[in-house]
Short mmCIF file of N, CA and C in Angstrom, two decimals:
data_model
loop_
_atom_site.label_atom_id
_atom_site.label_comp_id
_atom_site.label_asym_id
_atom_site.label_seq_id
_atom_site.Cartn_x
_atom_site.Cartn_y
_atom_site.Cartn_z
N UNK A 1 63.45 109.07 13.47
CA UNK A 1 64.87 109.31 13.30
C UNK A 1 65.41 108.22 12.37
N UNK A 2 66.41 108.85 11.61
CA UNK A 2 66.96 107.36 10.61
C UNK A 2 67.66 106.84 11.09
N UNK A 3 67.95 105.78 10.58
CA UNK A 3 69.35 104.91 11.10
C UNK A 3 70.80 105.79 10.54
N UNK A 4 70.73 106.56 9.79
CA UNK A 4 71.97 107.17 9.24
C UNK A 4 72.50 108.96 10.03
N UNK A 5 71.36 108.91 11.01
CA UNK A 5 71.27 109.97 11.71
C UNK A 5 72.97 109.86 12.98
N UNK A 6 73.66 110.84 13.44
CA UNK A 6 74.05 110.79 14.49
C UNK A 6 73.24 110.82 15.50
N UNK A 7 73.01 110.33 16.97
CA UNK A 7 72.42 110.27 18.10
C UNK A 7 72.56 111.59 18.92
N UNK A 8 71.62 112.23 18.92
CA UNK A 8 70.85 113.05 20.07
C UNK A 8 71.71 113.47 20.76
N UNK A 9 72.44 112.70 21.41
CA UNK A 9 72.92 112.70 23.10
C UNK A 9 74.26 113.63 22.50
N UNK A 10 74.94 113.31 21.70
CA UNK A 10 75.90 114.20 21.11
C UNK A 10 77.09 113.38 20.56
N UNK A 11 77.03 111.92 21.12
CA UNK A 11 78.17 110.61 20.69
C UNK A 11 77.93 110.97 18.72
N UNK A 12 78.88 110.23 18.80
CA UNK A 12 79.84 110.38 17.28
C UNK A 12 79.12 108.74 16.49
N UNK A 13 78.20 108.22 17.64
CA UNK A 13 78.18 107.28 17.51
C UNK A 13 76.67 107.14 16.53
N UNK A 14 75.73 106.22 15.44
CA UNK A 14 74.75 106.46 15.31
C UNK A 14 73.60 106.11 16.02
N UNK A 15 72.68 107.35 15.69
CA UNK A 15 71.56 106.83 17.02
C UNK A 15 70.44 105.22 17.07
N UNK A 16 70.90 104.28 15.90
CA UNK A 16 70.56 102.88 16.39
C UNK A 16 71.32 101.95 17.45
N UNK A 17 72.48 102.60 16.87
CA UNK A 17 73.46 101.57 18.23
C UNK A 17 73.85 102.29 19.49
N UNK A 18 73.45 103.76 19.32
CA UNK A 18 73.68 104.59 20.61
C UNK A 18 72.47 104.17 21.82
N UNK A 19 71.77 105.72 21.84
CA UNK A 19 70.63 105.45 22.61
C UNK A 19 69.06 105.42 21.80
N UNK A 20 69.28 104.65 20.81
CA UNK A 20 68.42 103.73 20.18
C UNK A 20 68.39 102.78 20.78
N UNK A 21 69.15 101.93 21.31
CA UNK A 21 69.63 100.24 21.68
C UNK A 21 68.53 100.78 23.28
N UNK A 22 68.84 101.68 23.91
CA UNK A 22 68.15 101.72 25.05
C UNK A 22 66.63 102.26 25.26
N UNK A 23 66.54 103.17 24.35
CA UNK A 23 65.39 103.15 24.30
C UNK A 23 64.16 102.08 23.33
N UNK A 24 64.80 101.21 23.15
CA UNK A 24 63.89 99.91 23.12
C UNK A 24 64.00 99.21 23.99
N UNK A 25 64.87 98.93 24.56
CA UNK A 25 65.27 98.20 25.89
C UNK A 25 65.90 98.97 26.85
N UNK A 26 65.23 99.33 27.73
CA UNK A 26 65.78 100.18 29.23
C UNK A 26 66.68 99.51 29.88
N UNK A 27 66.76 98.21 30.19
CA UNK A 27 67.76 97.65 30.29
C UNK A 27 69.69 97.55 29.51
N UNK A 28 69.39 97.89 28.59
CA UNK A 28 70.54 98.10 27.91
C UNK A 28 71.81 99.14 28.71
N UNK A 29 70.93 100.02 29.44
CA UNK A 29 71.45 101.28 30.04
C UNK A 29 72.60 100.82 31.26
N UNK A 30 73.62 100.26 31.00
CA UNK A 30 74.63 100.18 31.69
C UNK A 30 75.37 101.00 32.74
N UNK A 31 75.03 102.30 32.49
CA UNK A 31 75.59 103.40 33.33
C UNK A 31 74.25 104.25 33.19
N UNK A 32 74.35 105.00 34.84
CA UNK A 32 73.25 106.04 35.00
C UNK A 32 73.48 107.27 33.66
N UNK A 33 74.69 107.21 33.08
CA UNK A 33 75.09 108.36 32.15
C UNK A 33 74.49 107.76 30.53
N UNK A 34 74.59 106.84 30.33
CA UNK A 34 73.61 106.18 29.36
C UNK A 34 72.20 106.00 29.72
N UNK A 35 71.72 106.06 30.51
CA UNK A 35 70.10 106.38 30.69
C UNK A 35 70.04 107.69 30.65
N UNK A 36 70.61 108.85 31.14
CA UNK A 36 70.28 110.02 31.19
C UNK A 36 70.22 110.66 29.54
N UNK A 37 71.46 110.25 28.57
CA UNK A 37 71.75 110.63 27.36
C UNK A 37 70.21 109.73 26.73
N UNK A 38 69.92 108.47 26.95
CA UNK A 38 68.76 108.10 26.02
C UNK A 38 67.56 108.68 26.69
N UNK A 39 67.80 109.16 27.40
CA UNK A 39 66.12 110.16 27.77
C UNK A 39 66.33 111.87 27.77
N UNK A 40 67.38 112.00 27.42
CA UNK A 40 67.48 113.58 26.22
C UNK A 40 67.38 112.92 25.25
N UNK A 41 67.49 111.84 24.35
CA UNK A 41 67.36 111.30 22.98
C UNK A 41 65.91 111.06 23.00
N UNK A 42 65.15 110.64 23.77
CA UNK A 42 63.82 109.97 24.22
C UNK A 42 62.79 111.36 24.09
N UNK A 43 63.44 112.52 24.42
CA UNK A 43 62.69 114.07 24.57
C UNK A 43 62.68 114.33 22.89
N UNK A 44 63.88 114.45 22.56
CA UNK A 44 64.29 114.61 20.96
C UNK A 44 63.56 113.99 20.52
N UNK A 45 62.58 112.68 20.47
CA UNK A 45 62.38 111.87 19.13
C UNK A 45 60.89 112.37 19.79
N UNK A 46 60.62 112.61 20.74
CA UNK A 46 59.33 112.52 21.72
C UNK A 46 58.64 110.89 22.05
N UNK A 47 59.24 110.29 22.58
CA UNK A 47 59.16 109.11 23.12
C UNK A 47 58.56 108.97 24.20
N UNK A 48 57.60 109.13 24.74
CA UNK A 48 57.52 109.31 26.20
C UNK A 48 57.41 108.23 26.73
N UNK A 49 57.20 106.79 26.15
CA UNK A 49 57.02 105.67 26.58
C UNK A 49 58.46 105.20 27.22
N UNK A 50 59.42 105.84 26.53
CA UNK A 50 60.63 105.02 27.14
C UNK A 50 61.27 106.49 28.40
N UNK A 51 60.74 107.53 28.28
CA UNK A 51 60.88 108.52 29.02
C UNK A 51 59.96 108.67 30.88
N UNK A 52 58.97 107.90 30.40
CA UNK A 52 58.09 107.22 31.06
C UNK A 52 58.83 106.45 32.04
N UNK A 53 58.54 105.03 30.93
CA UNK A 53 59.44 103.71 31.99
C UNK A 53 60.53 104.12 32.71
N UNK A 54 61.59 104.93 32.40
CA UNK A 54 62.82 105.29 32.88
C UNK A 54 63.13 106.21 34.53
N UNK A 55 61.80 106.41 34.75
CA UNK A 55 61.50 107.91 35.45
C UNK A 55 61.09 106.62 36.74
N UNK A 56 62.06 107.14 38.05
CA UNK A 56 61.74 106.05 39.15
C UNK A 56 60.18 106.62 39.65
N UNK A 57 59.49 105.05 39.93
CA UNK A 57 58.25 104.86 40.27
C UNK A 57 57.58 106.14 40.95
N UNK A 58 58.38 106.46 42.61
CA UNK A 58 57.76 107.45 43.49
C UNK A 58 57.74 108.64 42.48
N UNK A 59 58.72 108.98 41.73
CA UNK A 59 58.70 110.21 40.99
C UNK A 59 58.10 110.70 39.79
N UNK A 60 57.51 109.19 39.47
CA UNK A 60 56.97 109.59 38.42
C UNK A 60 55.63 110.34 37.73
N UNK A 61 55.63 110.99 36.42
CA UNK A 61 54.22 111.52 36.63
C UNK A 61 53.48 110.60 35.84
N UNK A 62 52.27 111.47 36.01
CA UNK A 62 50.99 109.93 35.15
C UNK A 62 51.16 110.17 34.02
N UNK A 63 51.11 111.24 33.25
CA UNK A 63 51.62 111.27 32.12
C UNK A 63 52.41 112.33 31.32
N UNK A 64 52.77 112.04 30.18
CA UNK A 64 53.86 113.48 29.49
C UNK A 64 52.76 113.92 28.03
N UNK A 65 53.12 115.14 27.90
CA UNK A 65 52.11 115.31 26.72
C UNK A 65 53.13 116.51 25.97
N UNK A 66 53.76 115.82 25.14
CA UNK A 66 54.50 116.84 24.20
C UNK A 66 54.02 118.05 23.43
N UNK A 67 52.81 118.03 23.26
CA UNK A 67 52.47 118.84 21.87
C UNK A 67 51.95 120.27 23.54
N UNK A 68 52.26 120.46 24.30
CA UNK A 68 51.85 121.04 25.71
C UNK A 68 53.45 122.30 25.15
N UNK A 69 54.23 121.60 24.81
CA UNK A 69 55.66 122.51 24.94
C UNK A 69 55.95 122.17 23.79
N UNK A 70 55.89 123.07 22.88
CA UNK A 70 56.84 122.71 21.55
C UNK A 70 58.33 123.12 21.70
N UNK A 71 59.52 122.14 21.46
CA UNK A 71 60.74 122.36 21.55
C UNK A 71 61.18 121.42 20.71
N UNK A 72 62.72 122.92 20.37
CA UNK A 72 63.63 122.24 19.23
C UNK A 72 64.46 122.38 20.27
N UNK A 73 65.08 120.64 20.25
CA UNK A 73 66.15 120.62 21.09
C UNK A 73 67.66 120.86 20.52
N UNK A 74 68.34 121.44 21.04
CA UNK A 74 69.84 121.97 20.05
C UNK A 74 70.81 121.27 20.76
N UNK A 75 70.94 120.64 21.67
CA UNK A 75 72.25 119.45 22.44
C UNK A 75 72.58 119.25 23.64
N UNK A 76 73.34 118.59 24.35
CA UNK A 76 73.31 118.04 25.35
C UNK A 76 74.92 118.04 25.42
N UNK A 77 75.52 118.52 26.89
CA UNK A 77 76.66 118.49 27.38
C UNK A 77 76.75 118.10 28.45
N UNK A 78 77.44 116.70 28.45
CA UNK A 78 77.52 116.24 29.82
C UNK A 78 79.37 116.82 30.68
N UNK A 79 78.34 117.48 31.92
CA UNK A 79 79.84 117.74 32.71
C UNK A 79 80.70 116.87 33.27
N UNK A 80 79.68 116.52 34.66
CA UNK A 80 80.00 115.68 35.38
C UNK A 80 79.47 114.37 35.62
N UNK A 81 79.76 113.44 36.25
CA UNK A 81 79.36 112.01 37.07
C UNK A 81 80.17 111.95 37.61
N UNK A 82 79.37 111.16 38.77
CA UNK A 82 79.40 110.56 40.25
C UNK A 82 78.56 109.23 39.88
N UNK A 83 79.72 108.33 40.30
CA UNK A 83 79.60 106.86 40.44
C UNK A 83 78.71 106.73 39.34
N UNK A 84 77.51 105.85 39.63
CA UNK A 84 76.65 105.56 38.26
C UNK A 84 77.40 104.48 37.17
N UNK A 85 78.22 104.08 37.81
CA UNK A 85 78.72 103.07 36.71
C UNK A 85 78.17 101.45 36.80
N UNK A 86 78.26 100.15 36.26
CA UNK A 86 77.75 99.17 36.66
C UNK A 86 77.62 98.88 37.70
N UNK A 87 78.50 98.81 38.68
CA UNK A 87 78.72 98.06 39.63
C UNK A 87 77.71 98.66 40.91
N UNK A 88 77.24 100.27 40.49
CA UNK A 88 76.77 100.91 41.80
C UNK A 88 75.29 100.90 41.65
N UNK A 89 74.54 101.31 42.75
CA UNK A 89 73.66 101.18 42.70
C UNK A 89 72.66 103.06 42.94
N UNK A 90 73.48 103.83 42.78
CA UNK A 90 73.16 105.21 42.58
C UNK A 90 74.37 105.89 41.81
N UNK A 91 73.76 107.06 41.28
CA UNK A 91 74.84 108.31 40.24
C UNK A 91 74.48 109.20 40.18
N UNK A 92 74.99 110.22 39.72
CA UNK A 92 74.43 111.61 39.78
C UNK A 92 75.30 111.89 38.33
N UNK A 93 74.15 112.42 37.58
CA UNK A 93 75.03 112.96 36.20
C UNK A 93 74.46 114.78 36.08
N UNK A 94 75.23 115.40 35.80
CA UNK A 94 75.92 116.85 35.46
C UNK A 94 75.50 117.16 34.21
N UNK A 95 74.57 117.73 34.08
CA UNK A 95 74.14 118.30 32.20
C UNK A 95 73.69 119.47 31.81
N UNK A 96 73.97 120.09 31.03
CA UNK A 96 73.44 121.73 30.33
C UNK A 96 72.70 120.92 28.51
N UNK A 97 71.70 121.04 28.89
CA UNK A 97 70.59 120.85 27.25
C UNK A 97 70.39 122.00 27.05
N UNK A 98 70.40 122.11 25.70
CA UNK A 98 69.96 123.53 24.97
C UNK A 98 68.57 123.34 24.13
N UNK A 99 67.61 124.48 24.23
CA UNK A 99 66.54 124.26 23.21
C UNK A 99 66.13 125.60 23.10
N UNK A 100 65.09 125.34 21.96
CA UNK A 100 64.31 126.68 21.52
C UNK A 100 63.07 126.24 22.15
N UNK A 101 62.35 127.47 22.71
CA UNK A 101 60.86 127.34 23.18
C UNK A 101 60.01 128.48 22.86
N UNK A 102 59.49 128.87 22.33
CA UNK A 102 58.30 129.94 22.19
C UNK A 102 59.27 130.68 22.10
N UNK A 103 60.25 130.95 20.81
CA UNK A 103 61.07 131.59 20.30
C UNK A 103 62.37 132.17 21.34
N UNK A 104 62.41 131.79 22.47
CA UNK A 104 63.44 131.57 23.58
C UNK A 104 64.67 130.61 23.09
N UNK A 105 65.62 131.44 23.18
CA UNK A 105 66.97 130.30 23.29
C UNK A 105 67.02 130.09 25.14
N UNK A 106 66.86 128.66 25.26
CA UNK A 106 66.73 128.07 26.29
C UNK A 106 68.02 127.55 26.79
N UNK A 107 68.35 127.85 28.24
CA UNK A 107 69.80 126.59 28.52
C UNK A 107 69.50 125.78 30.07
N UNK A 108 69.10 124.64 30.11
CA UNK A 108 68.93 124.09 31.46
C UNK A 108 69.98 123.20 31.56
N UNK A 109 70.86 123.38 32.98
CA UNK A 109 71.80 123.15 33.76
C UNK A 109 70.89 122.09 34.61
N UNK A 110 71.77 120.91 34.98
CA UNK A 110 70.91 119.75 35.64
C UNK A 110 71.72 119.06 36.51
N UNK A 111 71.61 118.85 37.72
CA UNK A 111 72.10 117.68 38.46
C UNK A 111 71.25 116.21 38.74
N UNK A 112 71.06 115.04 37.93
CA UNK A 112 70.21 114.62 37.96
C UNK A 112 70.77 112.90 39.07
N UNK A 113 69.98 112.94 39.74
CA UNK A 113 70.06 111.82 41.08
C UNK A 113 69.41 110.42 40.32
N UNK A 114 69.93 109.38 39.51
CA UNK A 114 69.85 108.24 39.44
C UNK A 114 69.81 107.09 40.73
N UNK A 115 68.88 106.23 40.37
CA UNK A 115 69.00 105.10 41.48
C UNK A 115 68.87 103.71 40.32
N UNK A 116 69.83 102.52 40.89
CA UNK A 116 69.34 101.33 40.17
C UNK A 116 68.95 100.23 40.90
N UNK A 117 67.52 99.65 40.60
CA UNK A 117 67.01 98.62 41.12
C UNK A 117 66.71 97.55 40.37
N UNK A 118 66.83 96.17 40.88
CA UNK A 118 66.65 94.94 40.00
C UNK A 118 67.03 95.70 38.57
N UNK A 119 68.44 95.70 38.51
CA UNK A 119 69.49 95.43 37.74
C UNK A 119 69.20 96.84 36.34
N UNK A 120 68.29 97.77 36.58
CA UNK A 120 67.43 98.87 35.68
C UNK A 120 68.35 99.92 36.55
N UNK A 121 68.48 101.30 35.59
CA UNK A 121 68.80 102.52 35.99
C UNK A 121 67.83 103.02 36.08
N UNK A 122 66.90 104.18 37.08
CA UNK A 122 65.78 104.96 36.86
C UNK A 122 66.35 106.60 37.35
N UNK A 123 65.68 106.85 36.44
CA UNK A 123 66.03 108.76 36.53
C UNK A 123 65.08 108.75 38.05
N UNK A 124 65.73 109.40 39.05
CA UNK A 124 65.01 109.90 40.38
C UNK A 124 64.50 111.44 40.57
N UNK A 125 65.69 112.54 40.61
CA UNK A 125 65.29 113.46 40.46
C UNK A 125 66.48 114.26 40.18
N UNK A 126 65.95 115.47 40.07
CA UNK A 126 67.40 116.80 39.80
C UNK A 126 66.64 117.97 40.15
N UNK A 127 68.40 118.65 39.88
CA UNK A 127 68.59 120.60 40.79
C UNK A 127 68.71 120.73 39.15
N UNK A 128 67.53 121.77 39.13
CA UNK A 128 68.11 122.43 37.94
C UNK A 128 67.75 124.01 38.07
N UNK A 129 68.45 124.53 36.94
CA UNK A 129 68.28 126.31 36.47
C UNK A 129 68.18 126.42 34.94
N UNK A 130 67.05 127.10 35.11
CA UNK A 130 67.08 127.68 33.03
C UNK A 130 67.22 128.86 32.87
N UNK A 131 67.79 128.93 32.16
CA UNK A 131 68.30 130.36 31.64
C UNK A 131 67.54 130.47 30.32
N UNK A 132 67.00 131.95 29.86
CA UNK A 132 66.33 131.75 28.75
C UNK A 132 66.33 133.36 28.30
N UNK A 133 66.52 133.51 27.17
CA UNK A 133 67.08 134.37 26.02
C UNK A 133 66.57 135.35 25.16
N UNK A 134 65.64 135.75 24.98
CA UNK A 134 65.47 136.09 24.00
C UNK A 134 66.46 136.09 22.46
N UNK A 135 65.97 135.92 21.49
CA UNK A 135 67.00 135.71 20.32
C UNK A 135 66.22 136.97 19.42
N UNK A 136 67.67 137.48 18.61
CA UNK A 136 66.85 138.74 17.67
C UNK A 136 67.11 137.69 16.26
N UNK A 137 66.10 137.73 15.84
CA UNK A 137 65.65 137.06 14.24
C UNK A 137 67.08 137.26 13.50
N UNK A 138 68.20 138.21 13.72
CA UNK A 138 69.38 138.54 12.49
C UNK A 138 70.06 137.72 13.53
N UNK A 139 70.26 137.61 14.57
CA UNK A 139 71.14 136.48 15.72
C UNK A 139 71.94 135.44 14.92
N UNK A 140 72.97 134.74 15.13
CA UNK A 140 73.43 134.07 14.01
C UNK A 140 72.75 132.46 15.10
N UNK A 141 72.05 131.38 14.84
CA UNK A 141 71.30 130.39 15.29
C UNK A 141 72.20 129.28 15.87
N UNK A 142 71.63 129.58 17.19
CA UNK A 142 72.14 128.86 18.70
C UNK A 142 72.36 127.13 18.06
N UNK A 143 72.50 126.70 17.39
CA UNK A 143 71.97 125.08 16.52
C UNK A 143 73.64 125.14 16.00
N UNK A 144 74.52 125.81 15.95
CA UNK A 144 75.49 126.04 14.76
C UNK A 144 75.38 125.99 13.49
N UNK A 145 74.68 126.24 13.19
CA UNK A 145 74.51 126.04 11.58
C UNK A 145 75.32 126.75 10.84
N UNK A 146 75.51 127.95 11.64
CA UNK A 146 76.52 129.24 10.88
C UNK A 146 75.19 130.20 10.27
N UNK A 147 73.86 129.61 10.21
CA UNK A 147 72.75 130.44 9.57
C UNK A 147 72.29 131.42 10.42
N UNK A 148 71.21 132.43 10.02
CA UNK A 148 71.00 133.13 10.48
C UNK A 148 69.70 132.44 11.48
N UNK A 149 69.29 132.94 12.68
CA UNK A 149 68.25 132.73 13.73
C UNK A 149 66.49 132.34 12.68
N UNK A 150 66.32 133.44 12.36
CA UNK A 150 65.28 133.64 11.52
C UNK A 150 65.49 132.77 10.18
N UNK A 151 66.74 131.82 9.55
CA UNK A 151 66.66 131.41 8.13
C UNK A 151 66.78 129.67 8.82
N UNK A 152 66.99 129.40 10.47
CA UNK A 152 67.02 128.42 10.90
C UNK A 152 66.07 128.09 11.55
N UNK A 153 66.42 127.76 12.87
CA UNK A 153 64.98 127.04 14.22
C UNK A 153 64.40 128.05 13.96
N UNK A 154 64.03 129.11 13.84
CA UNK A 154 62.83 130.14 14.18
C UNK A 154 62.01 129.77 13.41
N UNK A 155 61.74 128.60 12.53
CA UNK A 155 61.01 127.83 11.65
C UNK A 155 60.67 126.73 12.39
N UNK A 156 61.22 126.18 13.12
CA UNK A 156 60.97 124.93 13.03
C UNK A 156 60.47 124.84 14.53
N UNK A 157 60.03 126.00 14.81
CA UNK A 157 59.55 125.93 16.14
C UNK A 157 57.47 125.41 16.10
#
């Protein structure tokens, strides 16, 4: 990703000083809602090292293997939070990510259960639902581009 890129997560902000800053340092992650946005940014770049570290111990798996699921990720909307701010020591953040998968327009809805220990946020677990689409190639492309399905992601899958 460049430095001149906007960030993943959907901030206005760029993705070196967004959730760039955290996914070099997990620590950076001040709120359970800033760890959750740099590990949809962490999926986007395919990072699994910082997707990895982030994922609490009991829950975690042994490993992630990207090239298993090819996905174009299309954005991230955060609804809700619950607590998760400095001072607490659990949060729950509220999210709908969009992607393409094996030519599927994808939408997963997430309630995801943060915990923070020795002073780190770690993703614990979540309720989720996917909804998934079929797309017709003339479809105008779930990405906004304003392009057509087939002249956009249906490439870049």
């Amino acid at each position: 990703m460049t430095t001149s890129q906007p960030c993943p997560c959907g901030s206005t902000i760029l993705f070196p000083t967004c959730c760039g800053v955290v996914i070099q340092d997990h620590g950076k992650a001040a709120t359970a809602e800033q760890l959750m946005r740099s590990r949809y940014s962490a999926f986007v770049i395919k990072d699994s090292k910082h997707i990895h570290a982030s994922w609490y111990i009991t829950n975690r798996p042994k490993s992630l293997n990207f090239d298993d699921h090819p996905v174009v990720w299309l954005g991230l909307e955060i609804h809700n939070t619950v607590d998760g701010e400095e001072k607490d020591t659990t949060g729950q953040v509220e999210f709908t990510s969009k992607y393409l998968e094996n030519g599927l327009f994808c939408s997963l809805r997430e309630t995801s259960d943060f915990v923070k220990e020795n002073g780190l946020w770690y993703y614990k677990s979540g309720e989720c639902t996917v909804h998934r689409e079929q797309l017709a190639r003339n479809s105008p492309c779930p990405c906004g581009s304003g392009k057509k399905f087939k002249r956009c992601c249906l490439n870049k899958q």
